[in-house]
Tab-separated table of C-alpha atoms in Angstrom:
chain	number	residue	atom	x	y	z
A	269	PHE	CA	-0.215	-0.232	-0.276
A	270	ARG	CA	1.410	3.100	-1.349
A	271	PRO	CA	-0.377	6.691	0.846
A	272	ASP	CA	1.139	8.517	-2.057
A	273	CYS	CA	-1.567	7.045	-4.529
A	274	LEU	CA	-3.534	9.353	-2.950
A	275	ARG	CA	-2.377	12.842	-3.191
A	276	TRP	CA	-4.327	14.702	-5.711
A	277	ARG	CA	-3.339	15.377	-8.669
A	278	ALA	CA	-4.261	18.132	-11.444
A	279	PRO	CA	-5.920	16.337	-14.756
A	280	MET	CA	-3.662	17.056	-17.074
A	281	ALA	CA	-4.022	20.149	-19.506
A	282	ALA	CA	-5.714	19.289	-22.967
A	283	PRO	CA	-3.521	20.237	-25.489
A	284	ALA	CA	-3.709	23.907	-27.193
A	285	PRO	CA	-5.379	24.130	-29.904
A	286	ALA	CA	-3.815	24.818	-33.161
A	287	ARG	CA	-3.492	28.427	-34.421
A	288	ARG	CA	-3.731	29.726	-37.663
A	289	LEU	CA	-0.996	30.645	-39.700
A	290	GLU	CA	-1.145	34.924	-39.351
A	291	ASP	CA	2.837	35.583	-39.990
A	292	ALA	CA	3.924	33.771	-42.796
A	293	ALA	CA	7.100	35.818	-43.410
A	294	ALA	CA	8.053	34.387	-39.941
A	295	LEU	CA	7.766	31.235	-41.302
A	296	LEU	CA	9.815	31.114	-44.280
A	297	ASP	CA	12.369	33.147	-42.026
A	298	SER	CA	12.835	29.952	-39.267
A	299	VAL	CA	13.006	27.253	-42.719
A	300	ASP	CA	15.182	26.263	-45.201
A	301	ILE	CA	13.493	23.170	-46.579
A	302	PHE	CA	9.935	22.363	-46.927
A	303	ILE	CA	7.660	18.926	-48.047
A	304	PHE	CA	4.926	19.336	-49.411
A	305	ASP	CA	2.731	16.262	-49.978
A	306	CYS	CA	0.896	16.090	-53.426
A	307	ASP	CA	-2.445	15.407	-53.276
A	308	GLY	CA	-4.885	17.552	-51.234
A	309	VAL	CA	-2.055	20.633	-51.128
A	310	ILE	CA	0.011	20.583	-55.045
A	311	TRP	CA	-3.197	19.250	-56.999
A	312	ARG	CA	-6.642	17.705	-56.686
A	313	GLY	CA	-7.425	15.247	-58.879
A	314	GLU	CA	-5.877	16.684	-62.333
A	315	THR	CA	-6.116	20.422	-61.010
A	316	VAL	CA	-3.622	22.206	-59.483
A	317	ILE	CA	-4.849	23.836	-56.392
A	318	ASP	CA	-5.291	28.287	-57.226
A	319	GLY	CA	-2.003	29.777	-56.217
A	320	VAL	CA	0.399	27.029	-55.844
A	321	PRO	CA	2.463	27.926	-59.225
A	322	ALA	CA	3.300	31.202	-57.111
A	323	VAL	CA	4.119	29.757	-54.064
A	324	LEU	CA	7.057	27.193	-55.437
A	325	GLU	CA	8.451	30.689	-57.487
A	326	LYS	CA	8.574	32.173	-54.062
A	327	LEU	CA	10.173	29.670	-51.829
A	328	ARG	CA	12.549	28.577	-55.002
A	329	ALA	CA	13.166	32.508	-55.155
A	330	ALA	CA	14.174	32.844	-51.586
A	331	GLY	CA	16.665	29.642	-51.885
A	332	LYS	CA	14.789	27.729	-49.799
A	333	ARG	CA	14.368	23.446	-50.740
A	334	ILE	CA	11.674	21.620	-51.427
A	335	PHE	CA	10.364	18.153	-51.545
A	336	PHE	CA	7.273	16.316	-52.862
A	337	VAL	CA	6.797	13.954	-50.443
A	338	THR	CA	3.362	11.647	-51.320
A	339	ASN	CA	1.891	8.274	-50.082
A	340	ASN	CA	0.333	7.093	-53.549
A	341	SER	CA	1.636	5.006	-54.573
A	342	THR	CA	0.493	4.914	-58.471
A	343	LYS	CA	2.706	6.319	-60.221
A	344	SER	CA	6.651	6.055	-59.885
A	345	ARG	CA	9.378	9.311	-58.914
A	346	LYS	CA	9.746	8.949	-63.290
A	347	GLY	CA	5.763	9.363	-63.432
A	348	TYR	CA	4.975	11.926	-60.287
A	349	LYS	CA	7.917	14.002	-62.600
A	350	SER	CA	5.339	13.308	-66.153
A	351	LYS	CA	2.320	14.652	-63.395
A	352	PHE	CA	3.929	17.504	-62.759
A	353	ASP	CA	5.087	18.407	-65.960
A	354	SER	CA	1.497	17.982	-67.798
A	355	LEU	CA	0.249	20.213	-65.014
A	356	GLY	CA	2.843	23.410	-65.465
A	357	LEU	CA	5.171	22.979	-62.787
A	358	SER	CA	8.460	22.258	-62.407
A	359	VAL	CA	10.261	19.632	-60.837
A	360	GLU	CA	12.968	18.464	-60.433
A	361	PRO	CA	12.890	14.022	-59.996
A	362	GLU	CA	15.255	14.031	-57.316
A	363	GLU	CA	12.866	16.452	-55.217
A	364	ILE	CA	10.217	13.766	-55.756
A	365	PHE	CA	9.496	10.877	-53.347
A	366	SER	CA	6.855	8.822	-53.387
A	367	SER	CA	5.316	5.588	-50.809
A	368	SER	CA	6.590	3.265	-54.206
A	369	PHE	CA	10.062	4.676	-54.373
A	370	ALA	CA	10.342	4.259	-50.278
A	371	ALA	CA	8.678	0.587	-50.383
A	372	ALA	CA	11.835	-0.286	-52.810
A	373	ALA	CA	13.976	1.536	-50.719
A	374	TYR	CA	12.840	-0.425	-47.762
A	375	LEU	CA	13.437	-3.240	-49.468
A	376	GLU	CA	17.058	-2.627	-50.879
A	377	GLN	CA	17.969	-1.427	-47.739
A	378	THR	CA	17.209	-4.429	-45.674
A	379	GLY	CA	18.964	-6.444	-48.515
A	380	PHE	CA	15.826	-8.537	-50.097
A	381	LYS	CA	17.956	-8.690	-53.618
A	382	ALA	CA	20.960	-10.882	-52.114
A	383	LYS	CA	17.463	-13.179	-50.756
A	384	GLY	CA	17.294	-14.455	-53.994
A	385	LYS	CA	13.612	-13.963	-53.187
A	386	LYS	CA	10.218	-12.813	-55.480
A	387	VAL	CA	7.875	-9.485	-54.522
A	388	TYR	CA	4.137	-9.915	-55.083
A	389	VAL	CA	2.871	-6.486	-56.426
A	390	LEU	CA	-0.630	-5.795	-54.910
A	391	GLY	CA	-0.893	-2.423	-56.522
A	392	GLU	CA	-0.325	-0.087	-59.676
A	393	LYS	CA	2.419	0.041	-61.825
A	394	GLY	CA	4.599	2.776	-59.997
A	395	ILE	CA	6.115	-0.144	-57.645
A	396	GLY	CA	6.597	-2.629	-60.132
A	397	GLU	CA	8.568	0.682	-61.445
A	398	GLU	CA	10.710	1.740	-58.288
A	399	LEU	CA	10.708	-2.466	-57.832
A	400	ASP	CA	13.210	-2.406	-61.396
A	401	LEU	CA	15.656	0.337	-60.836
A	402	ILE	CA	16.947	-1.578	-57.935
A	403	GLY	CA	16.426	-5.053	-59.718
A	404	VAL	CA	13.739	-6.678	-57.633
A	405	GLU	CA	12.140	-9.581	-59.414
A	406	TRP	CA	8.046	-9.082	-58.601
A	407	PHE	CA	5.060	-9.607	-60.543
A	408	GLY	CA	1.469	-9.254	-60.187
A	409	GLY	CA	-0.309	-5.975	-59.856
A	410	GLU	CA	-2.002	-4.683	-63.033
A	411	ASP	CA	-0.838	-7.742	-64.918
A	412	ASP	CA	-3.704	-9.434	-62.165
A	413	ALA	CA	-6.782	-6.806	-62.881
A	414	GLY	CA	-8.760	-8.914	-65.002
A	415	LYS	CA	-8.300	-12.786	-62.948
A	416	THR	CA	-10.529	-14.270	-60.982
A	417	PRO	CA	-9.884	-17.567	-59.266
A	418	THR	CA	-11.566	-20.729	-59.993
A	419	MET	CA	-14.163	-22.062	-57.596
A	420	THR	CA	-15.554	-24.592	-58.542
A	421	LYS	CA	-15.004	-28.088	-56.443
A	422	GLY	CA	-11.156	-28.838	-55.652
A	423	GLY	CA	-11.064	-25.337	-57.062
A	424	LYS	CA	-7.745	-23.301	-56.203
A	425	VAL	CA	-4.663	-20.312	-56.312
A	426	GLU	CA	-1.128	-21.708	-57.315
A	427	HIS	CA	1.152	-19.225	-55.542
A	428	ASP	CA	4.535	-19.315	-55.687
A	429	GLU	CA	6.431	-20.494	-53.180
A	430	ASN	CA	9.481	-17.921	-53.116
A	431	VAL	CA	7.532	-14.804	-53.019
A	432	GLY	CA	9.165	-13.158	-49.842
A	433	ALA	CA	7.052	-9.677	-49.687
A	434	VAL	CA	4.317	-8.932	-50.634
A	435	VAL	CA	3.608	-4.609	-50.990
A	436	VAL	CA	0.110	-3.947	-51.035
A	437	GLY	CA	-0.362	-0.119	-52.713
A	438	PHE	CA	-2.981	1.608	-53.827
A	439	ASP	CA	-4.988	-0.053	-57.035
A	440	ARG	CA	-7.661	1.132	-59.011
A	441	ASN	CA	-8.149	-2.640	-59.876
A	442	ILE	CA	-8.230	-4.564	-56.830
A	443	ASN	CA	-10.232	-8.414	-57.110
A	444	TYR	CA	-10.305	-11.491	-54.906
A	445	TYR	CA	-7.424	-12.710	-57.099
A	446	LYS	CA	-4.697	-10.422	-56.257
A	447	ILE	CA	-6.436	-10.661	-52.426
A	448	GLN	CA	-6.062	-14.720	-51.824
A	449	TYR	CA	-1.903	-15.132	-53.792
A	450	ALA	CA	-1.777	-12.382	-51.444
A	451	GLN	CA	-2.737	-14.231	-47.859
A	452	LEU	CA	-1.099	-17.902	-49.980
A	453	CYS	CA	1.740	-15.988	-50.074
A	454	ILE	CA	2.137	-14.061	-46.164
A	455	ASN	CA	0.540	-16.452	-44.602
A	456	GLU	CA	2.037	-19.988	-45.996
A	457	ASN	CA	5.582	-18.938	-47.715
A	458	ALA	CA	7.528	-18.792	-44.193
A	459	GLY	CA	9.148	-15.583	-43.341
A	460	CYS	CA	7.541	-13.793	-46.010
A	461	GLU	CA	7.044	-10.261	-45.489
A	462	PHE	CA	4.215	-7.854	-45.651
A	463	ILE	CA	4.887	-4.705	-46.456
A	464	ALA	CA	2.496	-1.559	-46.775
A	465	THR	CA	3.143	2.068	-48.906
A	466	ASN	CA	0.807	3.538	-46.225
A	467	LEU	CA	-2.421	3.249	-44.640
A	468	ASP	CA	-4.284	6.253	-45.978
A	469	ARG	CA	-8.666	5.879	-45.475
A	470	VAL	CA	-9.288	8.055	-48.430
A	471	THR	CA	-7.273	10.281	-51.533
A	472	HIS	CA	-8.347	12.349	-53.845
A	473	LEU	CA	-8.577	10.592	-57.409
A	474	THR	CA	-11.103	13.602	-58.179
A	475	ASP	CA	-11.712	17.158	-57.407
A	476	ALA	CA	-14.986	16.133	-56.975
A	477	GLN	CA	-15.373	14.069	-54.080
A	478	GLU	CA	-13.268	11.966	-51.361
A	479	TRP	CA	-12.397	7.331	-53.166
A	480	ALA	CA	-11.607	5.207	-50.448
A	481	GLY	CA	-7.559	4.890	-49.804
A	482	ASN	CA	-5.019	2.405	-49.407
A	483	GLY	CA	-6.331	2.239	-45.867
A	484	ALA	CA	-9.246	-0.784	-47.867
A	485	MET	CA	-6.120	-2.783	-49.632
A	486	VAL	CA	-4.007	-3.283	-46.457
A	487	GLY	CA	-7.037	-3.100	-44.509
A	488	ALA	CA	-7.970	-6.641	-46.482
A	489	ILE	CA	-5.154	-8.338	-46.525
A	490	LYS	CA	-4.651	-7.508	-43.133
A	491	GLY	CA	-8.132	-9.006	-42.689
A	492	CYS	CA	-7.086	-12.667	-43.820
A	493	THR	CA	-3.649	-13.067	-42.449
A	494	GLY	CA	-3.658	-11.629	-39.006
A	495	ARG	CA	-1.074	-10.085	-39.113
A	496	GLU	CA	0.176	-5.681	-39.142
A	497	PRO	CA	2.190	-4.538	-42.719
A	498	THR	CA	5.682	-2.527	-42.040
A	499	VAL	CA	4.384	0.364	-43.272
A	500	VAL	CA	6.660	2.913	-45.842
A	501	GLY	CA	4.866	5.772	-46.287
A	502	LYS	CA	4.184	9.000	-44.273
A	503	PRO	CA	3.704	8.725	-40.957
A	504	SER	CA	6.288	6.101	-40.980
A	505	ALA	CA	9.870	8.221	-40.279
A	506	LEU	CA	11.623	6.282	-43.646
A	507	MET	CA	11.484	8.904	-46.144
A	508	ILE	CA	12.566	11.727	-44.061
A	509	ASP	CA	15.548	9.637	-42.535
A	510	TYR	CA	16.502	9.018	-46.426
A	511	ILE	CA	16.258	12.673	-47.220
A	512	ALA	CA	18.082	14.060	-44.445
A	513	GLN	CA	21.582	11.079	-44.553
A	514	LYS	CA	21.167	11.893	-48.222
A	515	TYR	CA	21.447	15.487	-48.198
A	516	GLY	CA	23.334	16.035	-45.384
A	517	ILE	CA	20.133	17.353	-43.038
A	518	ALA	CA	21.035	18.557	-39.631
A	519	ASP	CA	18.397	19.928	-37.591
A	520	ARG	CA	15.252	19.201	-38.648
A	521	LYS	CA	13.723	22.046	-37.183
A	522	ARG	CA	14.701	23.641	-40.124
A	523	ILE	CA	12.450	21.162	-41.953
A	524	CYS	CA	8.560	22.637	-42.144
A	525	MET	CA	5.604	19.082	-43.185
A	526	VAL	CA	3.505	20.339	-45.382
A	527	GLY	CA	-0.222	18.737	-45.498
A	528	ASP	CA	-3.599	17.887	-45.047
A	529	ARG	CA	-3.815	15.061	-43.098
A	530	LEU	CA	-3.469	14.569	-39.217
A	531	ASP	CA	-2.394	11.305	-39.299
A	532	THR	CA	-0.765	11.275	-42.033
A	533	ASP	CA	1.464	13.754	-42.597
A	534	MET	CA	1.343	15.913	-39.231
A	535	LEU	CA	2.341	12.768	-37.266
A	536	PHE	CA	4.650	12.194	-39.855
A	537	GLY	CA	6.273	15.700	-39.118
A	538	LEU	CA	5.383	15.561	-35.368
A	539	ASP	CA	6.906	12.394	-34.637
A	540	ASN	CA	10.392	12.884	-36.646
A	541	GLY	CA	11.094	16.550	-35.449
A	542	LEU	CA	9.698	19.084	-38.652
A	543	GLN	CA	7.788	22.292	-38.187
A	544	THR	CA	3.724	21.515	-39.256
A	545	CYS	CA	1.740	22.942	-41.087
A	546	LEU	CA	-1.843	21.833	-42.003
A	547	THR	CA	-3.751	22.677	-44.991
A	548	LEU	CA	-7.293	22.868	-45.544
A	549	THR	CA	-7.467	22.395	-49.345
A	550	GLY	CA	-7.784	18.333	-48.442
A	551	VAL	CA	-8.772	15.703	-46.952
A	552	THR	CA	-9.420	16.820	-43.392
A	553	THR	CA	-11.615	20.179	-42.097
A	554	GLU	CA	-11.281	23.378	-39.859
A	555	ALA	CA	-13.785	21.678	-37.712
A	556	GLU	CA	-11.729	18.541	-37.167
A	557	LEU	CA	-9.077	20.222	-37.112
A	558	LEU	CA	-9.960	22.059	-34.233
A	559	GLY	CA	-12.871	19.747	-32.867
A	560	GLU	CA	-11.810	18.148	-28.921
A	561	ALA	CA	-11.572	14.652	-30.392
A	562	ASN	CA	-8.135	15.663	-32.270
A	563	LYS	CA	-5.193	15.161	-30.655
A	564	ILE	CA	-2.357	15.829	-32.996
A	565	ILE	CA	-2.080	19.317	-33.309
A	566	PRO	CA	0.238	20.852	-35.501
A	567	ASP	CA	2.712	24.368	-35.030
A	568	SER	CA	0.107	25.986	-38.010
A	569	TYR	CA	-2.775	26.137	-39.992
A	570	VAL	CA	-3.108	27.844	-43.670
A	571	ASP	CA	-7.027	28.067	-45.600
A	572	SER	CA	-4.189	26.829	-48.404
A	573	ILE	CA	-0.429	27.116	-48.513
A	574	ALA	CA	-1.317	30.132	-51.247
A	575	ASP	CA	-1.822	31.954	-47.390
A	576	PHE	CA	2.966	31.646	-47.586
A	577	LEU	CA	2.115	34.439	-50.159
A	578	ARG	CA	1.409	36.788	-47.680
Protein backbone atom coordinates (compact mmCIF):
# COMPACT_ATOMS: atom_id res chain seq x y z
CA PHE A 1 0.00 0.00 0.00
CA ARG A 2 1.42 3.38 -1.03
CA PRO A 3 -0.15 6.43 0.65
CA ASP A 4 1.13 8.69 -2.12
CA CYS A 5 -1.24 6.99 -4.53
CA LEU A 6 -4.07 8.80 -2.76
CA ARG A 7 -2.61 12.23 -3.33
CA TRP A 8 -4.64 14.57 -5.47
CA ARG A 9 -3.22 15.14 -8.90
CA ALA A 10 -4.26 17.97 -11.16
CA PRO A 11 -5.83 16.72 -14.37
CA MET A 12 -3.58 16.90 -17.43
CA ALA A 13 -4.14 20.01 -19.46
CA ALA A 14 -5.73 19.56 -22.85
CA PRO A 15 -3.39 20.26 -25.76
CA ALA A 16 -3.47 23.84 -26.99
CA PRO A 17 -5.64 24.23 -30.07
CA ALA A 18 -4.01 24.60 -33.47
CA ARG A 19 -3.36 28.18 -34.45
CA ARG A 20 -3.96 29.75 -37.81
CA LEU A 21 -0.78 30.99 -39.51
CA GLU A 22 -0.68 34.74 -39.06
CA ASP A 23 2.90 35.59 -40.01
CA ALA A 24 3.95 33.81 -43.19
CA ALA A 25 7.21 35.76 -43.35
CA ALA A 26 8.25 34.45 -39.92
CA LEU A 27 7.55 30.89 -41.00
CA LEU A 28 9.65 31.30 -44.13
CA ASP A 29 12.50 32.79 -42.11
CA SER A 30 12.50 29.79 -39.75
CA VAL A 31 12.51 27.13 -42.49
CA ASP A 32 15.19 26.07 -44.96
CA ILE A 33 13.36 23.06 -46.40
CA PHE A 34 9.70 22.60 -47.20
CA ILE A 35 8.28 19.11 -47.66
CA PHE A 36 4.92 19.10 -49.40
CA ASP A 37 2.38 16.35 -49.72
CA CYS A 38 0.83 16.34 -53.20
CA ASP A 39 -2.81 15.19 -53.26
CA GLY A 40 -4.92 17.83 -51.53
CA VAL A 41 -1.98 20.22 -51.17
CA ILE A 42 -0.52 20.80 -54.63
CA TRP A 43 -3.41 19.40 -56.66
CA ARG A 44 -6.81 17.76 -56.41
CA GLY A 45 -7.23 15.02 -58.98
CA GLU A 46 -5.91 16.59 -62.17
CA THR A 47 -6.34 20.23 -61.10
CA VAL A 48 -3.64 22.42 -59.58
CA ILE A 49 -4.83 24.23 -56.46
CA ASP A 50 -5.02 28.00 -56.89
CA GLY A 51 -1.86 29.87 -55.96
CA VAL A 52 0.45 26.85 -55.87
CA PRO A 53 2.72 27.83 -58.82
CA ALA A 54 3.30 31.27 -57.30
CA VAL A 55 4.10 29.75 -53.89
CA LEU A 56 6.67 27.35 -55.31
CA GLU A 57 8.24 30.17 -57.33
CA LYS A 58 8.45 32.37 -54.24
CA LEU A 59 10.07 29.66 -52.14
CA ARG A 60 12.65 28.84 -54.78
CA ALA A 61 13.44 32.53 -55.24
CA ALA A 62 14.02 32.75 -51.49
CA GLY A 63 16.55 29.91 -51.67
CA LYS A 64 14.36 27.30 -50.02
CA ARG A 65 14.86 23.64 -50.83
CA ILE A 66 11.62 21.85 -51.75
CA PHE A 67 10.67 18.19 -51.67
CA PHE A 68 7.42 16.44 -52.51
CA VAL A 69 6.65 13.39 -50.38
CA THR A 70 3.48 11.53 -51.32
CA ASN A 71 1.85 8.37 -50.01
CA ASN A 72 0.30 7.68 -53.40
CA SER A 73 2.05 4.61 -54.82
CA THR A 74 0.32 4.45 -58.20
CA LYS A 75 3.20 6.30 -59.86
CA SER A 76 6.96 5.99 -59.65
CA ARG A 77 9.12 9.09 -59.29
CA LYS A 78 9.35 9.14 -63.09
CA GLY A 79 5.56 8.98 -63.31
CA TYR A 80 5.17 11.83 -60.83
CA LYS A 81 7.64 13.92 -62.78
CA SER A 82 5.38 13.50 -65.82
CA LYS A 83 2.35 14.57 -63.77
CA PHE A 84 4.07 17.69 -62.49
CA ASP A 85 5.09 18.51 -66.07
CA SER A 86 1.54 18.01 -67.36
CA LEU A 87 0.26 20.45 -64.74
CA GLY A 88 2.82 23.07 -65.71
CA LEU A 89 4.87 22.71 -62.51
CA SER A 90 8.64 22.68 -62.83
CA VAL A 91 9.98 20.04 -60.44
CA GLU A 92 13.23 18.05 -60.54
CA PRO A 93 13.02 14.23 -60.31
CA GLU A 94 15.26 14.17 -57.22
CA GLU A 95 12.76 16.39 -55.39
CA ILE A 96 10.06 13.69 -55.57
CA PHE A 97 9.64 10.89 -53.01
CA SER A 98 6.68 8.56 -53.43
CA SER A 99 5.65 5.63 -51.26
CA SER A 100 6.37 3.33 -54.23
CA PHE A 101 9.96 4.56 -54.01
CA ALA A 102 9.89 4.07 -50.23
CA ALA A 103 8.89 0.43 -50.67
CA ALA A 104 11.81 -0.17 -53.02
CA ALA A 105 14.18 1.75 -50.72
CA TYR A 106 13.11 -0.38 -47.77
CA LEU A 107 13.76 -3.61 -49.67
CA GLU A 108 17.11 -2.29 -50.84
CA GLN A 109 18.16 -1.24 -47.34
CA THR A 110 17.21 -4.64 -45.88
CA GLY A 111 19.16 -6.62 -48.50
CA PHE A 112 16.13 -8.27 -50.04
CA LYS A 113 17.70 -8.80 -53.47
CA ALA A 114 20.50 -10.93 -52.02
CA LYS A 115 17.93 -13.38 -50.67
CA GLY A 116 16.97 -14.40 -54.21
CA LYS A 117 13.27 -13.97 -53.44
CA LYS A 118 10.47 -12.39 -55.47
CA VAL A 119 7.92 -9.70 -54.64
CA TYR A 120 4.20 -10.03 -55.23
CA VAL A 121 2.66 -6.61 -55.90
CA LEU A 122 -0.90 -5.76 -55.06
CA GLY A 123 -0.98 -2.28 -56.55
CA GLU A 124 -0.41 -0.26 -59.69
CA LYS A 125 2.57 0.32 -61.94
CA GLY A 126 4.49 2.76 -59.74
CA ILE A 127 5.68 0.02 -57.39
CA GLY A 128 6.88 -2.23 -60.19
CA GLU A 129 8.76 0.60 -61.89
CA GLU A 130 10.64 1.37 -58.68
CA LEU A 131 11.42 -2.32 -58.07
CA ASP A 132 12.82 -2.56 -61.61
CA LEU A 133 15.27 0.23 -60.78
CA ILE A 134 16.79 -1.79 -57.91
CA GLY A 135 16.76 -5.07 -59.81
CA VAL A 136 14.24 -6.93 -57.67
CA GLU A 137 12.12 -9.55 -59.43
CA TRP A 138 8.39 -8.98 -59.04
CA PHE A 139 5.06 -9.94 -60.55
CA GLY A 140 1.36 -9.24 -60.08
CA GLY A 141 0.25 -5.63 -60.13
CA GLU A 142 -1.67 -4.59 -63.20
CA ASP A 143 -1.07 -7.98 -64.88
CA ASP A 144 -3.48 -9.54 -62.39
CA ALA A 145 -6.22 -6.95 -62.88
CA GLY A 146 -8.59 -9.20 -64.79
CA LYS A 147 -7.90 -12.53 -63.11
CA THR A 148 -10.55 -14.52 -61.29
CA PRO A 149 -9.92 -17.65 -59.21
CA THR A 150 -11.62 -20.94 -59.93
CA MET A 151 -13.95 -21.59 -57.01
CA THR A 152 -15.76 -24.71 -58.16
CA LYS A 153 -15.07 -28.09 -56.53
CA GLY A 154 -11.33 -28.61 -56.14
CA GLY A 155 -10.58 -25.07 -57.22
CA LYS A 156 -7.48 -23.41 -55.84
CA VAL A 157 -4.97 -20.65 -56.59
CA GLU A 158 -1.44 -21.92 -57.06
CA HIS A 159 1.10 -19.47 -55.64
CA ASP A 160 4.86 -19.04 -55.99
CA GLU A 161 6.58 -20.37 -52.87
CA ASN A 162 9.62 -18.18 -53.60
CA VAL A 163 7.75 -14.95 -52.88
CA GLY A 164 9.53 -13.28 -49.97
CA ALA A 165 7.50 -10.09 -49.75
CA VAL A 166 4.04 -8.82 -50.62
CA VAL A 167 3.83 -5.07 -51.25
CA VAL A 168 0.34 -3.60 -50.96
CA GLY A 169 -0.27 -0.23 -52.57
CA PHE A 170 -3.31 1.64 -53.81
CA ASP A 171 -5.04 -0.46 -56.46
CA ARG A 172 -8.06 0.63 -58.49
CA ASN A 173 -8.27 -2.89 -59.90
CA ILE A 174 -8.16 -4.86 -56.66
CA ASN A 175 -9.98 -8.17 -56.93
CA TYR A 176 -10.49 -11.43 -55.05
CA TYR A 177 -7.72 -13.20 -56.97
CA LYS A 178 -5.15 -10.64 -55.80
CA ILE A 179 -6.33 -10.84 -52.20
CA GLN A 180 -6.19 -14.64 -52.28
CA TYR A 181 -2.73 -14.67 -53.86
CA ALA A 182 -1.37 -12.19 -51.33
CA GLN A 183 -2.75 -14.08 -48.33
CA LEU A 184 -1.34 -17.38 -49.59
CA CYS A 185 2.13 -15.87 -49.87
CA ILE A 186 1.99 -14.26 -46.43
CA ASN A 187 0.32 -17.17 -44.65
CA GLU A 188 2.15 -20.07 -46.29
CA ASN A 189 5.61 -18.79 -47.32
CA ALA A 190 7.93 -18.84 -44.31
CA GLY A 191 9.33 -15.38 -43.54
CA CYS A 192 7.28 -13.59 -46.20
CA GLU A 193 7.10 -9.87 -45.42
CA PHE A 194 3.88 -7.85 -45.56
CA ILE A 195 4.72 -4.30 -46.66
CA ALA A 196 2.20 -1.47 -47.01
CA THR A 197 2.98 1.73 -48.87
CA ASN A 198 0.56 3.61 -46.59
CA LEU A 199 -2.62 3.30 -44.54
CA ASP A 200 -4.50 6.34 -45.90
CA ARG A 201 -8.25 6.05 -45.31
CA VAL A 202 -9.24 8.13 -48.33
CA THR A 203 -7.56 9.66 -51.36
CA HIS A 204 -8.20 12.23 -54.09
CA LEU A 205 -8.91 10.70 -57.48
CA THR A 206 -11.08 13.60 -58.61
CA ASP A 207 -11.81 17.07 -57.28
CA ALA A 208 -15.47 16.14 -56.72
CA GLN A 209 -15.27 13.78 -53.73
CA GLU A 210 -13.05 11.61 -51.55
CA TRP A 211 -12.37 8.01 -52.58
CA ALA A 212 -11.45 4.93 -50.54
CA GLY A 213 -7.69 4.91 -49.96
CA ASN A 214 -5.00 2.27 -49.57
CA GLY A 215 -6.18 1.58 -46.04
CA ALA A 216 -8.98 -0.41 -47.66
CA MET A 217 -6.53 -2.61 -49.60
CA VAL A 218 -4.24 -3.11 -46.62
CA GLY A 219 -7.24 -3.84 -44.40
CA ALA A 220 -8.31 -6.67 -46.67
CA ILE A 221 -4.91 -8.35 -46.34
CA LYS A 222 -4.72 -7.72 -42.59
CA GLY A 223 -8.12 -9.32 -42.24
CA CYS A 224 -7.15 -12.61 -43.88
CA THR A 225 -3.63 -12.90 -42.49
CA GLY A 226 -3.92 -11.47 -38.98
CA ARG A 227 -0.63 -9.69 -39.67
CA GLU A 228 0.31 -6.05 -39.21
CA PRO A 229 2.27 -4.63 -42.15
CA THR A 230 5.55 -2.78 -42.22
CA VAL A 231 4.44 0.70 -43.33
CA VAL A 232 7.00 2.56 -45.44
CA GLY A 233 5.06 5.73 -46.31
CA LYS A 234 4.06 8.56 -43.99
CA PRO A 235 4.00 8.67 -40.99
CA SER A 236 6.85 6.13 -41.04
CA ALA A 237 10.28 7.75 -40.58
CA LEU A 238 11.80 5.95 -43.57
CA MET A 239 11.46 8.77 -46.11
CA ILE A 240 12.57 11.62 -43.84
CA ASP A 241 15.54 9.54 -42.65
CA TYR A 242 16.49 8.92 -46.26
CA ILE A 243 16.21 12.62 -47.17
CA ALA A 244 18.12 13.75 -44.07
CA GLN A 245 20.94 11.32 -44.72
CA LYS A 246 21.16 11.93 -48.47
CA TYR A 247 21.25 15.72 -48.14
CA GLY A 248 23.14 15.99 -44.86
CA ILE A 249 20.32 17.70 -42.96
CA ALA A 250 21.27 18.11 -39.30
CA ASP A 251 18.61 20.43 -37.85
CA ARG A 252 15.18 18.99 -38.55
CA LYS A 253 13.47 22.00 -36.94
CA ARG A 254 14.50 23.92 -40.06
CA ILE A 255 12.25 21.58 -42.07
CA CYS A 256 8.50 22.15 -42.38
CA MET A 257 6.09 19.39 -43.36
CA VAL A 258 3.07 20.79 -45.20
CA GLY A 259 0.12 18.46 -45.75
CA ASP A 260 -3.63 17.97 -45.55
CA ARG A 261 -3.85 14.89 -43.33
CA LEU A 262 -3.52 14.81 -39.56
CA ASP A 263 -2.83 11.09 -39.16
CA THR A 264 -0.14 10.88 -41.85
CA ASP A 265 1.34 14.26 -42.84
CA MET A 266 1.16 16.01 -39.47
CA LEU A 267 2.04 12.89 -37.50
CA PHE A 268 4.98 12.34 -39.85
CA GLY A 269 6.24 15.83 -39.07
CA LEU A 270 5.59 15.74 -35.34
CA ASP A 271 7.08 12.27 -34.83
CA ASN A 272 10.23 13.19 -36.73
CA GLY A 273 11.00 16.58 -35.19
CA LEU A 274 9.83 18.80 -38.05
CA GLN A 275 7.76 21.95 -38.05
CA THR A 276 4.23 21.23 -39.26
CA CYS A 277 1.63 23.18 -41.21
CA LEU A 278 -1.78 21.77 -42.15
CA THR A 279 -3.63 23.03 -45.22
CA LEU A 280 -7.41 22.82 -45.42
CA THR A 281 -7.50 22.19 -49.18
CA GLY A 282 -7.59 18.43 -48.74
CA VAL A 283 -9.00 15.79 -46.41
CA THR A 284 -9.05 17.60 -43.05
CA THR A 285 -11.67 20.24 -42.26
CA GLU A 286 -11.20 23.08 -39.81
CA ALA A 287 -13.93 21.58 -37.61
CA GLU A 288 -12.04 18.27 -37.41
CA LEU A 289 -8.76 20.03 -36.69
CA LEU A 290 -10.18 22.14 -33.86
CA GLY A 291 -12.52 19.48 -32.48
CA GLU A 292 -11.99 18.04 -29.02
CA ALA A 293 -11.50 14.54 -30.43
CA ASN A 294 -8.38 15.57 -32.36
CA LYS A 295 -5.12 15.00 -30.50
CA ILE A 296 -2.74 15.70 -33.40
CA ILE A 297 -1.95 19.41 -33.26
CA PRO A 298 0.18 20.98 -36.00
CA ASP A 299 2.24 24.09 -35.34
CA SER A 300 -0.04 26.08 -37.64
CA TYR A 301 -2.68 25.76 -40.31
CA VAL A 302 -3.74 27.63 -43.46
CA ASP A 303 -6.72 27.67 -45.78
CA SER A 304 -4.32 26.96 -48.63
CA ILE A 305 -0.58 27.16 -49.12
CA ALA A 306 -1.39 30.29 -51.12
CA ASP A 307 -1.43 31.91 -47.65
CA PHE A 308 2.38 31.67 -47.76
CA LEU A 309 2.21 34.56 -50.25
CA ARG A 310 0.86 37.00 -47.68
